[in-house]
XYZ file of C-alpha atoms in Angstrom:
351
model
C 26.272 -30.288 -6.226
C 24.497 -26.984 -6.647
C 23.673 -25.340 -3.316
C 20.851 -23.068 -2.213
C 22.200 -19.589 -1.429
C 20.394 -18.022 1.548
C 21.123 -15.400 4.203
C 22.589 -16.375 7.564
C 19.225 -15.912 9.301
C 17.442 -17.995 6.651
C 20.068 -20.744 7.006
C 19.497 -20.894 10.763
C 15.723 -21.108 10.270
C 16.065 -23.883 7.688
C 18.434 -25.857 9.892
C 16.012 -25.592 12.818
C 13.214 -26.879 10.574
C 15.357 -29.802 9.370
C 16.313 -30.688 12.953
C 12.632 -30.632 13.932
C 11.683 -32.921 11.017
C 14.501 -35.308 11.928
C 13.429 -35.354 15.571
C 9.822 -36.083 14.605
C 11.003 -38.880 12.238
C 9.653 -37.091 9.182
C 13.058 -37.544 7.545
C 15.994 -39.798 8.438
C 19.440 -38.671 9.586
C 21.111 -39.103 6.180
C 18.418 -37.033 4.450
C 18.717 -34.347 7.116
C 22.492 -34.191 6.666
C 22.125 -33.986 2.870
C 19.612 -31.169 3.215
C 21.859 -29.204 5.600
C 24.849 -29.691 3.280
C 22.847 -28.332 0.337
C 22.396 -24.955 2.084
C 25.044 -22.269 1.754
C 25.268 -18.709 3.123
C 25.362 -15.950 0.544
C 28.707 -14.208 0.327
C 27.030 -10.946 -0.635
C 23.405 -9.975 -1.244
C 23.710 -8.654 -4.791
C 19.935 -8.620 -5.209
C 19.535 -6.162 -2.340
C 22.343 -4.008 -3.713
C 20.616 -3.971 -7.106
C 17.304 -2.980 -5.496
C 18.933 -0.108 -3.573
C 20.827 0.988 -6.680
C 17.618 1.200 -8.711
C 15.892 3.120 -5.903
C 18.788 5.583 -5.797
C 18.658 5.855 -9.593
C 14.925 6.659 -9.540
C 15.357 9.157 -6.699
C 18.226 10.805 -8.575
C 16.048 10.968 -11.696
C 13.314 12.738 -9.724
C 15.815 15.213 -8.259
C 17.270 15.748 -11.726
C 13.809 16.626 -13.063
C 13.178 19.066 -10.209
C 16.619 20.616 -10.696
C 15.932 20.949 -14.399
C 12.662 22.716 -13.647
C 14.541 25.418 -11.714
C 17.310 25.823 -14.258
C 17.218 29.238 -15.968
C 18.284 27.988 -19.396
C 15.695 25.220 -19.307
C 12.943 27.631 -18.260
C 13.799 29.873 -21.209
C 13.567 26.840 -23.465
C 10.149 25.978 -21.973
C 8.994 29.538 -22.693
C 9.723 28.964 -26.358
C 7.463 25.891 -26.246
C 4.650 27.690 -24.471
C 2.784 28.240 -27.704
C 3.215 24.640 -28.810
C -0.113 22.790 -29.066
C -1.040 20.458 -26.210
C -1.678 17.656 -28.697
C 2.047 17.647 -29.471
C 2.953 16.990 -25.825
C 0.161 14.422 -25.587
C 1.543 12.483 -28.545
C 5.123 12.787 -27.281
C 4.362 11.325 -23.834
C 2.084 8.715 -25.410
C 4.915 7.571 -27.669
C 7.314 7.592 -24.707
C 4.918 5.412 -22.705
C 4.533 2.934 -25.570
C 8.321 2.811 -25.967
C 9.030 1.932 -22.333
C 6.108 -0.495 -22.050
C 7.427 -2.280 -25.151
C 10.989 -2.340 -23.823
C 9.758 -3.603 -20.457
C 7.668 -6.353 -22.052
C 10.516 -7.512 -24.311
C 13.008 -7.384 -21.442
C 10.621 -9.437 -19.323
C 10.344 -12.032 -22.091
C 14.117 -12.353 -22.473
C 15.174 -11.831 -18.831
C 12.178 -12.744 -16.619
C 14.271 -12.739 -13.437
C 15.497 -9.146 -13.757
C 12.443 -7.679 -12.032
C 14.056 -4.406 -10.956
C 15.080 -3.398 -14.471
C 11.657 -4.385 -15.795
C 9.745 -2.470 -13.105
C 11.914 0.623 -13.667
C 10.917 0.677 -17.339
C 7.282 0.123 -16.375
C 7.460 2.985 -13.878
C 8.704 5.402 -16.536
C 5.892 4.156 -18.770
C 3.343 4.792 -15.997
C 4.493 8.373 -15.460
C 4.517 8.988 -19.207
C 0.961 7.653 -19.436
C -0.139 10.026 -16.673
C 1.463 12.968 -18.492
C -0.153 11.912 -21.783
C -3.608 11.742 -20.186
C -3.034 15.104 -18.506
C -2.292 16.825 -21.808
C -5.180 14.942 -23.412
C -7.407 16.573 -20.829
C -6.172 19.986 -21.928
C -6.837 19.098 -25.546
C -10.392 17.921 -24.849
C -11.261 20.449 -22.139
C -14.542 22.169 -22.895
C -14.848 23.836 -19.478
C -16.860 20.853 -18.278
C -14.610 20.353 -15.198
C -15.359 16.619 -15.418
C -11.747 15.638 -14.778
C -12.740 12.311 -13.230
C -13.263 10.832 -16.714
C -9.538 11.230 -17.362
C -8.696 9.346 -14.177
C -11.174 6.655 -15.193
C -9.343 6.413 -18.514
C -6.041 5.975 -16.656
C -7.637 3.229 -14.520
C -8.683 1.341 -17.658
C -5.266 1.780 -19.284
C -3.314 0.737 -16.179
C -5.647 -2.211 -15.564
C -5.230 -3.498 -19.115
C -1.449 -3.015 -19.104
C -1.016 -4.612 -15.679
C -2.897 -7.684 -16.872
C -1.182 -7.742 -20.266
C 2.339 -7.202 -18.946
C 1.782 -9.067 -15.651
C 3.100 -6.042 -13.778
C 2.224 -5.678 -10.107
C 3.695 -2.172 -10.087
C 1.220 -0.981 -12.728
C -1.586 -2.691 -10.794
C -0.693 -0.599 -7.723
C -0.872 2.575 -9.803
C -4.218 1.391 -11.162
C -5.587 1.097 -7.622
C -4.215 4.538 -6.721
C -5.782 6.016 -9.871
C -9.041 4.256 -8.956
C -9.047 6.067 -5.618
C -8.371 9.418 -7.308
C -11.186 8.731 -9.785
C -13.566 7.939 -6.924
C -12.658 11.179 -5.128
C -13.014 13.403 -8.214
C -16.168 11.668 -9.474
C -18.008 12.102 -6.178
C -16.720 15.673 -5.922
C -18.002 16.435 -9.430
C -21.485 15.187 -8.561
C -21.509 17.317 -5.400
C -20.519 20.515 -7.294
C -16.967 20.143 -5.941
C -18.153 20.375 -2.362
C -16.706 18.369 0.505
C -19.826 16.245 1.049
C -21.425 13.692 -1.266
C -24.720 12.129 -0.143
C -23.999 13.545 3.319
C -20.533 11.947 3.530
C -17.187 13.750 3.709
C -14.027 12.332 2.147
C -12.903 10.111 5.091
C -16.342 8.480 5.346
C -16.545 8.018 1.572
C -13.124 6.374 1.451
C -13.970 4.161 4.415
C -16.778 2.675 2.317
C -14.529 2.643 -0.762
C -11.757 0.792 1.098
C -14.230 -1.711 2.518
C -15.686 -2.400 -0.935
C -12.220 -2.781 -2.491
C -11.182 -5.202 0.270
C -14.339 -7.308 -0.134
C -13.870 -7.405 -3.916
C -10.275 -8.579 -3.421
C -11.468 -11.358 -1.095
C -14.606 -12.625 -2.821
C -14.606 -11.439 -6.450
C -11.035 -11.240 -7.695
C -10.148 -14.919 -6.999
C -12.929 -15.936 -9.434
C -10.925 -14.537 -12.370
C -7.769 -16.476 -13.218
C -6.035 -13.511 -14.833
C -6.509 -11.401 -11.694
C -5.575 -13.976 -9.045
C -1.906 -12.945 -8.943
C -2.932 -9.363 -8.132
C -5.306 -10.382 -5.313
C -2.817 -9.910 -2.416
C -1.980 -6.401 -3.669
C -5.655 -5.467 -4.003
C -6.300 -6.772 -0.497
C -3.354 -4.793 0.914
C -4.306 -1.523 -0.814
C -7.965 -2.008 0.122
C -7.063 -2.437 3.800
C -4.832 0.658 3.681
C -7.635 2.718 2.118
C -10.014 1.430 4.803
C -7.798 1.927 7.853
C -6.342 5.304 6.855
C -9.868 6.576 6.173
C -11.201 5.184 9.463
C -8.326 6.783 11.367
C -8.984 10.136 9.645
C -12.685 9.736 10.423
C -11.856 9.180 14.095
C -10.142 12.593 14.139
C -12.389 14.736 11.939
C -15.700 12.906 12.131
C -18.160 13.445 9.311
C -17.526 17.197 9.215
C -16.789 19.046 6.000
C -16.243 22.527 7.424
C -12.932 23.029 9.233
C -14.212 25.902 11.374
C -17.273 23.904 12.415
C -15.031 20.975 13.337
C -12.812 23.158 15.559
C -15.868 24.114 17.632
C -16.725 20.469 18.381
C -15.187 18.644 21.344
C -13.570 15.356 20.390
C -15.733 13.281 22.715
C -18.700 14.174 20.481
C -17.185 11.980 17.758
C -15.774 9.354 20.130
C -17.767 6.605 18.424
C -15.661 6.949 15.251
C -12.490 6.454 17.309
C -14.060 3.449 19.012
C -14.995 1.967 15.639
C -11.516 2.566 14.193
C -9.810 0.981 17.214
C -12.222 -1.968 17.236
C -11.666 -2.688 13.536
C -7.874 -2.518 14.007
C -8.065 -4.897 16.983
C -10.305 -7.203 14.961
C -7.724 -7.314 12.171
C -4.991 -8.224 14.662
C -7.071 -11.068 16.129
C -8.058 -12.335 12.688
C -4.461 -12.133 11.446
C -3.171 -14.081 14.455
C -5.880 -16.708 14.131
C -5.510 -17.188 10.378
C -1.695 -16.652 10.310
C -2.249 -13.735 7.947
C 0.792 -11.484 8.387
C -0.559 -8.674 6.208
C -3.814 -8.362 8.142
C -2.096 -8.733 11.509
C 0.584 -6.114 10.870
C -1.784 -3.523 9.386
C -4.181 -4.056 12.272
C -1.401 -3.722 14.845
C 0.013 -0.530 13.307
C -3.381 1.176 13.229
C -4.332 -0.128 16.687
C -1.226 1.525 18.168
C -1.840 4.643 16.052
C -5.413 4.870 17.337
C -4.291 4.446 20.960
C -1.778 7.280 20.659
C -4.284 9.443 18.766
C -6.880 9.004 21.519
C -4.206 9.813 24.093
C -3.348 13.078 22.363
C -7.043 13.955 21.987
C -8.316 13.160 25.461
C -5.448 12.677 27.907
C -2.576 14.918 26.814
C -3.401 17.644 29.348
C -5.179 15.443 31.894
C -2.844 12.563 32.730
C 0.830 12.231 33.575
C 2.914 10.881 30.681
C 4.596 8.237 32.839
C 1.232 6.963 34.096
C -0.134 6.745 30.548
C 2.818 4.723 29.261
C 2.665 2.517 32.371
C -1.003 1.786 31.610
C -0.068 1.118 27.994
C 2.750 -1.229 29.048
C 0.467 -3.191 31.378
C -2.210 -3.401 28.676
C 0.180 -4.779 26.086
C 1.620 -7.158 28.690
C -1.849 -8.662 29.106
C -2.199 -8.844 25.321
C 1.160 -10.633 25.160
C 0.115 -13.079 27.875
C -3.126 -13.808 26.034
C -1.247 -14.390 22.744
C 1.301 -16.610 24.563
C -1.504 -18.782 25.983
C -3.029 -19.195 22.518
C 0.376 -20.112 21.079
C 1.070 -22.616 23.882
C -2.381 -24.145 23.455
C -1.699 -24.605 19.739
C 1.703 -26.185 20.437
C 0.171 -28.612 22.934
C -2.482 -29.648 20.393
C 0.237 -30.311 17.787
C 2.215 -32.440 20.224
C -0.791 -34.617 20.904
């Protein structure tokens, strides 16, 4: 009989679940024994080794490129290409992108389970696409400085390819390119200043992250072809939102660094309060809805906001030991509250 290969920790969790089902008479003893016997511990996690190997390969490739850029012989060779037309480089990287996208798509058709090899090819295709669009910008540049149109083009290309090739990696790059497009487009319409409609970058991206998160929740599930990318969009949207809110809690809606240095932090305390409140709200929502992504992001940024406020307001005014004691007591109360909610839920299940 073929057995299910799992890790030791996964085997223990599955066995506990089977014992619980047997105790609650969901399954009988013979079924429970058959289920336990069908589970086997992996001798070695080859999948994890493959993942690490591909990461090392990509990191080595990046270091190889940087090393090549500092090599004297290579730099002399680049000098000979300095006069080469930009259209030539544009076509070269475009062809390279098409090549790796095609290889990735064919490899995915033949070997759908070899995700790491497929995503590596897609990643090379993504970087080649970015280089192609960059050189295309040089070809089309008419001193308009409207670079955001190129990022919008990359968003459209990545979005189409992610949907066509069913690649979550390309979808992530599409969302990153979307953020870059938003930043450059608003900067272009504000004559490359730091404020657009009275908003600096952190405030702009707070709104951008909120909109992206809401679209992932309410709009994206309506389209069948985009449903599989919904969790990624939600994750990236929350990261945009929380990183921007945290930055806003530090810098406020100031665009001039010198002006910001003259302002005491308590003058922008409301941004810190908002950032902490949103993070706490995400933790509560994640616990209530059993949403690990929301809960963990909320918890990370809640702790980050607490430490940020400590550095801003209490670093020179309170003893370190007292601060961490207050923090420990606070989290103890949070733990007690969470334990009561968990126990209440367990009691309701028992009844």
